[in-house]
């Protein structure tokens, strides 16, 4: 089956630093990847849609300068949280959309737990 | 706008059936999905139903869809402790962007 990995699985950083999270589709090419944010005991909030070779499309209310997304290849998208603050602490999940399966099925990564001190 | 609603918590005894309910607003969704999330992990697609179906059965899982009421349910037969997780229903957003709209998630607790 299709596998999506995320790296790192968890990260702790100091306030003001930037953190990069990688999302990789390991055995398929994904022209579209999605980045979600999940707060404890809450649903997934879509942050942005990342298309290979073009600028990401951000959802309303998501700061594009704060959350930089780069989809440089068909198997890799990165999310950089710039000048992170404690309120950015969250669980970040990516998904990669396939070109087959039901309605171009999405496969989800295992998530990255970000803690900003 | 689009909205997906779920009850937040369900507790059952091992061996019982679990029924998780969901309501959605966008009647144009082609597919409706059920995902499972175990603690500290990503989402795993459990099952899905095409919008022109009323029911789908997949081993212990039964999905019922009532399009008139925009109501979706997931029944897990013979619930096991390994079924304890958060279950999300999701619908596709109106535009063909692949976006999914998730409910709040239902935490299923299975007691031995």
XYZ file of C-alpha atoms in Angstrom:
229
model
C 0.000 0.000 0.000
C 0.938 3.639 -0.284
C 3.106 4.907 2.545
C 3.621 8.471 3.695
C 6.329 9.340 6.173
C 6.953 12.446 8.218
C 10.150 13.631 9.785
C 10.720 14.356 12.549
C 8.040 12.523 14.502
C 8.433 14.984 17.332
C 10.400 18.148 17.917
C 10.896 20.527 20.821
C 12.230 23.973 20.045
C 12.734 27.340 21.688
C 10.452 30.248 20.982
C 11.656 32.276 18.016
C 13.336 29.450 16.152
C 12.156 27.905 12.885
C 11.272 24.277 12.450
C 11.045 22.289 9.225
C 8.805 19.242 8.893
C 9.150 16.890 5.939
C 6.409 14.840 4.337
C 7.410 12.103 1.894
C 5.423 9.706 -0.222
C 7.647 6.646 -0.146
C 6.334 4.460 -2.919
C 4.256 6.720 -5.114
C 4.297 10.145 -6.651
C 1.954 12.730 -5.240
C 1.190 15.864 -7.186
C -0.854 17.144 -4.278
C -0.099 17.032 -0.579
C -2.125 18.518 2.231
C -1.011 19.895 5.569
C -3.264 19.671 8.595
C -3.024 20.854 12.148
C -4.655 19.037 15.017
C -5.134 20.363 18.535
C -5.631 17.938 21.429
C -8.976 16.183 21.253
C -9.959 18.188 18.206
C -10.417 17.582 14.545
C -7.939 18.113 11.756
C -7.836 21.632 10.428
C -6.646 21.924 6.850
C -3.883 24.502 6.650
C -2.875 24.398 3.019
C -2.819 22.461 -0.205
C 0.616 21.895 -1.653
C 0.969 21.283 -5.378
C 4.251 20.176 -6.896
C 5.993 22.973 -8.734
C 3.590 25.724 -7.720
C 2.753 27.871 -4.744
C 0.731 26.386 -1.952
C -2.880 27.380 -1.489
C -3.558 28.415 2.088
C -6.850 28.155 3.897
C -8.455 31.265 5.261
C -6.846 32.418 8.481
C -3.571 30.569 7.957
C -0.559 32.889 7.753
C 1.463 32.002 4.680
C 4.524 33.844 5.967
C 4.343 31.918 9.197
C 3.849 28.487 7.680
C 6.067 28.162 4.619
C 5.280 25.253 2.349
C 7.535 23.941 -0.377
C 6.624 21.061 -2.685
C 9.866 20.694 -4.558
C 9.356 17.204 -5.932
C 6.616 14.671 -6.520
C 7.560 12.850 -3.342
C 8.454 15.608 -0.909
C 6.673 18.551 0.671
C 8.042 20.562 3.562
C 6.324 22.761 6.119
C 8.481 25.317 7.894
C 7.082 26.972 10.988
C 8.951 30.263 11.123
C 9.679 32.098 14.370
C 7.725 29.521 16.299
C 5.849 30.490 19.448
C 4.154 28.374 22.115
C 0.770 28.813 20.430
C 2.194 26.992 17.386
C 2.590 23.857 19.486
C 0.395 21.259 17.864
C 0.269 17.972 15.992
C 0.950 18.503 12.295
C -0.202 15.867 9.840
C 0.377 15.687 6.115
C -1.400 13.629 3.505
C -0.502 12.774 -0.058
C -3.102 12.380 -2.754
C -2.743 9.508 -5.166
C -3.715 9.467 -8.808
C -5.573 6.189 -8.410
C -8.089 4.614 -6.109
C -11.309 6.045 -4.895
C -11.586 9.723 -5.621
C -7.803 10.015 -5.717
C -7.391 8.640 -2.235
C -5.261 10.427 0.344
C -2.765 8.632 2.535
C -1.778 10.220 5.794
C 1.566 10.530 7.458
C 2.017 9.562 11.105
C 2.167 13.173 12.227
C 4.756 15.440 13.847
C 4.333 16.659 17.407
C 5.733 20.201 17.735
C 6.307 21.667 21.183
C 7.530 25.248 21.397
C 8.952 26.276 24.756
C -20.199 26.438 4.535
C -19.473 22.781 4.821
C -19.768 21.248 8.244
C -19.428 17.748 9.632
C -20.690 16.923 13.109
C -20.060 13.932 15.339
C -20.722 13.011 18.911
C -17.519 13.211 20.911
C -17.454 10.058 22.984
C -18.754 6.507 22.984
C -18.076 3.767 25.516
C -18.949 0.121 24.896
C -18.077 -3.260 26.343
C -15.891 -5.677 24.463
C -18.006 -7.879 22.217
C -20.810 -5.341 21.886
C -21.567 -3.416 18.713
C -20.522 0.220 18.435
C -22.401 2.761 16.360
C -20.763 6.071 15.595
C -22.920 8.743 13.993
C -22.114 11.684 11.770
C -24.078 14.411 10.023
C -22.809 16.435 7.122
C -24.020 19.401 5.140
C -22.693 19.132 1.606
C -25.044 16.974 -0.411
C -22.724 17.017 -3.430
C -19.999 14.940 -1.763
C -19.127 12.020 -3.988
C -17.623 9.924 -1.239
C -17.927 9.876 2.512
C -15.182 8.390 4.601
C -14.431 6.922 7.991
C -10.917 7.263 9.344
C -9.373 5.803 12.492
C -6.696 7.537 14.523
C -4.825 5.725 17.252
C -3.037 7.763 19.954
C -0.159 9.834 18.601
C -0.589 8.517 15.078
C -1.862 9.665 11.728
C -5.143 8.711 10.139
C -5.930 5.357 8.636
C -8.731 5.040 6.097
C -11.144 2.458 7.482
C -13.851 2.472 4.890
C -15.770 4.724 2.579
C -19.118 4.832 0.835
C -20.061 6.208 -2.530
C -22.853 8.737 -2.324
C -25.287 6.696 -4.407
C -25.107 3.774 -1.978
C -27.204 3.257 1.112
C -25.081 0.661 2.814
C -21.687 -0.907 2.615
C -20.381 -3.829 4.622
C -16.737 -4.695 5.046
C -16.080 -7.499 7.535
C -16.980 -6.099 10.967
C -17.723 -2.655 9.592
C -21.088 -1.519 8.263
C -21.604 1.964 6.881
C -25.111 3.339 6.505
C -25.837 6.466 4.500
C -29.089 8.398 4.631
C -28.747 11.062 1.989
C -32.090 12.637 2.705
C -31.104 13.344 6.300
C -27.395 13.731 5.466
C -26.595 11.168 8.108
C -23.748 8.687 8.060
C -23.071 5.954 10.570
C -20.357 3.409 11.215
C -21.219 0.190 12.996
C -18.438 -1.965 14.376
C -19.593 -5.465 15.203
C -17.990 -7.466 18.012
C -15.982 -4.466 19.189
C -12.530 -5.318 20.482
C -10.172 -3.400 22.782
C -7.973 -2.797 19.738
C -10.805 -0.776 18.257
C -10.299 1.902 20.912
C -9.338 5.018 18.965
C -10.737 8.252 17.594
C -12.986 7.848 14.557
C -13.424 10.685 12.092
C -16.003 10.949 9.391
C -15.117 13.107 6.425
C -16.670 14.387 3.252
C -15.058 15.758 0.140
C -15.201 19.509 -0.321
C -17.388 20.731 -3.220
C -14.564 21.661 -5.556
C -12.465 18.886 -7.084
C -9.390 19.786 -5.079
C -9.242 16.619 -3.047
C -9.864 18.537 0.167
C -11.492 16.634 2.963
C -13.686 18.135 5.643
C -13.473 16.247 8.908
C -15.821 15.949 11.823
C -14.577 16.537 15.357
C -13.888 12.864 15.909
C -15.588 10.354 18.191
C -13.462 8.769 20.880
C -14.411 5.112 21.189
C -13.567 3.517 24.505
C -13.856 -0.254 24.660
C -14.023 -1.729 28.131
C -12.946 -5.327 28.693
